[in-house]
mmCIF file of C-alpha atoms in Angstrom:
data_model
loop_
_atom_site.group_PDB
_atom_site.id
_atom_site.type_symbol
_atom_site.label_atom_id
_atom_site.label_comp_id
_atom_site.label_asym_id
_atom_site.label_seq_id
_atom_site.Cartn_x
_atom_site.Cartn_y
_atom_site.Cartn_z
ATOM 1 C CA MET A 27 -13.790 64.347 39.119
ATOM 2 C CA SER A 28 -16.164 67.442 40.338
ATOM 3 C CA LEU A 29 -15.691 70.924 40.620
ATOM 4 C CA ALA A 30 -17.442 73.575 42.449
ATOM 5 C CA GLY A 31 -16.936 76.033 39.723
ATOM 6 C CA PRO A 32 -13.476 76.493 37.381
ATOM 7 C CA VAL A 33 -10.989 76.556 40.311
ATOM 8 C CA SER A 34 -10.186 73.355 40.667
ATOM 9 C CA VAL A 35 -8.857 73.880 44.166
ATOM 10 C CA LEU A 36 -11.919 72.174 45.657
ATOM 11 C CA VAL A 37 -11.941 68.756 44.117
ATOM 12 C CA ASP A 38 -13.717 65.563 45.530
ATOM 13 C CA VAL A 39 -11.517 63.931 48.288
ATOM 14 C CA PRO A 40 -11.795 60.578 46.721
ATOM 15 C CA LEU A 41 -9.883 62.240 43.605
ATOM 16 C CA ALA A 42 -7.166 63.697 46.118
ATOM 17 C CA LEU A 43 -6.319 59.765 47.372
ATOM 18 C CA LEU A 44 -5.108 59.344 43.947
ATOM 19 C CA PHE A 45 -2.923 62.068 44.767
ATOM 20 C CA THR A 46 -1.191 61.763 47.754
ATOM 21 C CA GLU A 47 1.971 59.771 48.703
ATOM 22 C CA SER A 48 0.176 56.679 49.104
ATOM 23 C CA GLY A 49 -2.041 56.879 46.330
ATOM 24 C CA TRP A 50 -2.822 55.131 43.418
ATOM 25 C CA PHE A 51 -0.968 57.149 40.628
ATOM 26 C CA ALA A 52 2.174 58.336 42.761
ATOM 27 C CA SER A 53 2.264 54.751 43.326
ATOM 28 C CA LEU A 54 2.260 54.704 39.603
ATOM 29 C CA VAL A 55 4.618 57.044 39.343
ATOM 30 C CA ARG A 56 6.981 55.676 41.320
ATOM 31 C CA THR A 57 7.251 52.159 39.455
ATOM 32 C CA ALA A 58 6.819 53.916 35.807
ATOM 33 C CA THR A 59 9.813 52.267 33.774
ATOM 34 C CA GLY A 60 10.394 52.769 29.958
ATOM 35 C CA TRP A 61 9.499 54.880 27.456
ATOM 36 C CA PRO A 62 5.945 54.805 28.903
ATOM 37 C CA GLY A 63 6.677 56.088 32.131
ATOM 38 C CA LEU A 64 7.651 59.146 31.018
ATOM 39 C CA GLY A 65 3.716 59.775 29.678
ATOM 40 C CA ILE A 66 3.331 58.346 32.983
ATOM 41 C CA ILE A 67 5.539 60.976 34.277
ATOM 42 C CA PHE A 68 4.200 63.952 32.070
ATOM 43 C CA GLY A 69 0.527 63.007 33.346
ATOM 44 C CA TYR A 70 1.209 63.479 36.614
ATOM 45 C CA SER A 71 3.075 66.633 36.237
ATOM 46 C CA PHE A 72 0.482 68.126 33.727
ATOM 47 C CA LEU A 73 -2.449 66.681 36.655
ATOM 48 C CA ILE A 74 -0.197 67.810 40.010
ATOM 49 C CA ALA A 75 -0.227 72.094 38.207
ATOM 50 C CA PHE A 76 -3.538 72.203 38.372
ATOM 51 C CA ALA A 77 -6.273 69.389 40.108
ATOM 52 C CA LEU A 78 -4.789 69.670 43.754
ATOM 53 C CA PRO A 79 -2.005 70.057 45.750
ATOM 54 C CA GLY A 80 0.441 67.562 46.103
ATOM 55 C CA VAL A 81 4.003 66.152 45.929
ATOM 56 C CA SER A 82 5.870 66.520 42.504
ATOM 57 C CA GLU A 83 8.683 65.317 43.560
ATOM 58 C CA ILE A 84 7.980 61.949 43.758
ATOM 59 C CA VAL A 85 8.585 61.876 39.607
ATOM 60 C CA LEU A 86 12.458 61.462 41.104
ATOM 61 C CA LEU A 87 11.395 57.992 42.310
ATOM 62 C CA ALA A 88 10.552 56.957 38.992
ATOM 63 C CA PRO A 89 12.888 53.837 37.966
ATOM 64 C CA LEU A 90 12.670 54.291 33.850
ATOM 65 C CA ASN A 91 15.362 51.930 33.527
ATOM 66 C CA LEU A 92 15.566 53.504 29.844
ATOM 67 C CA GLY A 93 19.057 52.224 29.090
ATOM 68 C CA LEU A 94 20.640 55.371 29.312
ATOM 69 C CA PRO A 95 23.496 56.249 32.058
ATOM 70 C CA GLY A 96 22.020 57.531 35.278
ATOM 71 C CA TRP A 97 22.812 60.858 35.170
ATOM 72 C CA ALA A 98 20.492 60.926 31.931
ATOM 73 C CA HIS A 99 17.613 59.432 33.490
ATOM 74 C CA THR A 100 17.412 62.220 35.797
ATOM 75 C CA VAL A 101 17.725 64.422 33.482
ATOM 76 C CA ILE A 102 14.505 63.409 31.052
ATOM 77 C CA ILE A 103 12.418 63.116 33.880
ATOM 78 C CA ILE A 104 13.310 66.567 35.123
ATOM 79 C CA LEU A 105 12.305 67.883 31.675
ATOM 80 C CA THR A 106 9.642 65.676 31.250
ATOM 81 C CA SER A 107 8.165 66.822 34.471
ATOM 82 C CA GLY A 108 8.575 70.746 33.626
ATOM 83 C CA LEU A 109 6.551 70.246 30.608
ATOM 84 C CA GLY A 110 4.077 68.548 31.672
ATOM 85 C CA LYS A 111 3.646 70.915 34.682
ATOM 86 C CA ALA A 112 3.665 73.620 32.065
ATOM 87 C CA ALA A 113 1.046 72.020 30.146
ATOM 88 C CA GLY A 114 -1.320 72.032 33.258
ATOM 89 C CA SER A 115 -0.308 75.301 34.096
ATOM 90 C CA VAL A 116 -1.420 76.628 30.706
ATOM 91 C CA PHE A 117 -4.561 74.623 31.467
ATOM 92 C CA ALA A 118 -4.843 76.001 35.282
ATOM 93 C CA PHE A 119 -3.286 79.806 33.809
ATOM 94 C CA HIS A 120 -7.196 79.369 31.137
ATOM 95 C CA ILE A 121 -9.219 78.416 34.667
ATOM 96 C CA GLY A 122 -7.651 81.515 36.335
ATOM 97 C CA GLN A 123 -8.699 83.550 33.300
ATOM 98 C CA GLU A 124 -12.137 82.399 33.622
ATOM 99 C CA ALA A 125 -12.326 82.259 37.352
ATOM 100 C CA LYS A 126 -11.911 86.128 36.963
ATOM 101 C CA GLU A 127 -15.371 86.909 35.679
ATOM 102 C CA SER A 128 -16.771 84.256 37.632
ATOM 103 C CA GLY A 129 -17.532 86.395 40.842
ATOM 104 C CA PRO A 130 -19.609 83.127 42.597
ATOM 105 C CA VAL A 131 -16.114 81.232 42.387
ATOM 106 C CA ILE A 132 -14.056 83.776 44.427
ATOM 107 C CA ARG A 133 -16.643 84.618 46.882
ATOM 108 C CA ALA A 134 -16.776 81.034 47.525
ATOM 109 C CA LEU A 135 -13.429 80.557 47.781
ATOM 110 C CA ARG A 136 -13.256 83.468 50.431
ATOM 111 C CA ARG A 137 -16.037 81.754 52.388
ATOM 112 C CA SER A 138 -14.151 78.878 52.707
ATOM 113 C CA PRO A 139 -12.768 78.037 56.609
ATOM 114 C CA VAL A 140 -8.891 78.871 55.383
ATOM 115 C CA ASP A 141 -9.224 81.764 53.028
ATOM 116 C CA VAL A 142 -7.048 80.459 50.708
ATOM 117 C CA VAL A 143 -7.454 83.293 48.441
ATOM 118 C CA ALA A 144 -6.058 86.370 51.093
ATOM 119 C CA TRP A 145 -2.956 84.221 51.436
ATOM 120 C CA SER A 146 -2.645 82.967 48.107
ATOM 121 C CA GLU A 147 -2.643 86.660 46.451
ATOM 122 C CA LYS A 148 -0.860 88.343 49.238
ATOM 123 C CA LYS A 149 1.828 86.125 48.834
ATOM 124 C CA THR A 150 1.837 85.985 44.745
ATOM 125 C CA VAL A 151 1.218 89.617 44.722
ATOM 126 C CA GLN A 152 3.870 90.746 46.604
ATOM 127 C CA LEU A 153 6.178 88.088 44.562
ATOM 128 C CA ALA A 154 4.781 89.363 41.461
ATOM 129 C CA GLN A 155 5.389 93.066 41.516
ATOM 130 C CA ARG A 156 8.541 92.437 42.965
ATOM 131 C CA TYR A 157 10.020 90.260 40.467
ATOM 132 C CA GLY A 158 7.054 89.529 38.025
ATOM 133 C CA TYR A 159 7.345 86.067 36.153
ATOM 134 C CA GLY A 160 10.544 85.340 37.982
ATOM 135 C CA GLY A 161 8.625 85.397 41.671
ATOM 136 C CA LEU A 162 6.401 82.485 39.999
ATOM 137 C CA ALA A 163 9.621 80.476 38.965
ATOM 138 C CA LEU A 164 10.716 81.418 42.654
ATOM 139 C CA ALA A 165 7.622 80.679 44.481
ATOM 140 C CA LEU A 166 7.915 76.601 42.389
ATOM 141 C CA CYS A 167 11.489 76.249 43.765
ATOM 142 C CA VAL A 168 10.466 75.539 46.938
ATOM 143 C CA PRO A 169 10.375 71.816 47.295
ATOM 144 C CA GLY A 170 6.874 70.833 49.260
ATOM 145 C CA PHE A 171 4.950 73.595 48.775
ATOM 146 C CA PRO A 172 1.612 72.935 46.726
ATOM 147 C CA ASP A 173 2.225 74.808 43.187
ATOM 148 C CA THR A 174 -1.466 74.746 42.589
ATOM 149 C CA LEU A 175 -1.820 77.807 44.967
ATOM 150 C CA SER A 176 0.658 79.546 43.245
ATOM 151 C CA ILE A 177 -0.314 78.367 40.393
ATOM 152 C CA TYR A 178 -3.812 79.831 40.851
ATOM 153 C CA ALA A 179 -3.431 82.963 42.768
ATOM 154 C CA PHE A 180 -0.577 84.126 39.701
ATOM 155 C CA SER A 181 -2.880 83.170 37.001
ATOM 156 C CA VAL A 182 -5.817 85.817 38.361
ATOM 157 C CA LEU A 183 -2.962 88.348 38.243
ATOM 158 C CA GLU A 184 -1.362 87.768 35.078
ATOM 159 C CA GLU A 185 -2.065 87.353 31.564
ATOM 160 C CA ASP A 186 0.746 86.347 29.501
ATOM 161 C CA TYR A 187 0.342 82.533 28.471
ATOM 162 C CA ALA A 188 3.714 81.766 26.896
ATOM 163 C CA LYS A 189 5.499 83.938 29.524
ATOM 164 C CA PHE A 190 3.334 81.948 32.371
ATOM 165 C CA ALA A 191 4.581 78.771 31.141
ATOM 166 C CA LEU A 192 8.114 79.599 30.859
ATOM 167 C CA ALA A 193 8.029 80.691 34.167
ATOM 168 C CA THR A 194 6.255 77.369 35.832
ATOM 169 C CA PHE A 195 8.680 74.804 33.314
ATOM 170 C CA ILE A 196 11.874 77.254 35.077
ATOM 171 C CA GLY A 197 10.015 76.689 38.648
ATOM 172 C CA SER A 198 9.792 72.968 38.153
ATOM 173 C CA VAL A 199 12.748 72.616 36.822
ATOM 174 C CA GLY A 200 14.386 74.392 39.816
ATOM 175 C CA ARG A 201 12.210 72.272 42.269
ATOM 176 C CA LEU A 202 13.394 69.829 41.080
ATOM 177 C CA VAL A 203 17.026 70.297 41.109
ATOM 178 C CA VAL A 204 16.624 71.794 44.730
ATOM 179 C CA THR A 205 15.115 68.476 45.737
ATOM 180 C CA ILE A 206 18.396 66.497 44.555
ATOM 181 C CA VAL A 207 21.009 68.993 45.743
ATOM 182 C CA GLY A 208 19.241 68.915 49.018
ATOM 183 C CA VAL A 209 18.952 65.325 49.423
ATOM 184 C CA GLU A 210 22.845 65.214 48.123
ATOM 185 C CA ALA A 211 23.824 67.464 50.374
ATOM 186 C CA PHE A 212 22.271 66.127 53.250
ATOM 187 C CA PHE A 213 23.493 62.219 52.595
ATOM 188 C CA TYR A 214 26.897 64.331 51.759
ATOM 189 C CA LEU A 215 26.889 65.680 55.600
ATOM 190 C CA PHE A 216 25.275 62.678 57.392
#
């Protein structure tokens, strides 16, 4: 993986293919079984938090088959994914703290065709000013929205690793619960 500076939003396309819905890593998650499958879910969630935007909800499709009731599998998947994303977010948080000191990285992002920094700063600053770390958790509860942008943007603004990890864990768990409730509601209505 080659990164242009410490901000991993600038990853190579081959790495991006690992995380797409049809990518190798996502396929691995969708076929993860047994207790080693939890390691795959954790690793995927860790990497999604800092490597590049991806579909974190895909972990819900893992057929763990741990010999437990179905609801227990779901709870274990959600908690494992939340812990993986919290750990990955702490890594991203550290990179964000370093990026604060790196003028060239911020300048390069500002020159990109899509002003990712301005957009994510605007949204994140609004959430941070209004809700603090709760704003990060709320932003991460939105299914389908790329977590990585929120995590990096928020990491540049804040300084408390523990609160950041907790907000990311809560947001990640919330996102998966919202996804499950939404899917259940959809199938109930139709």
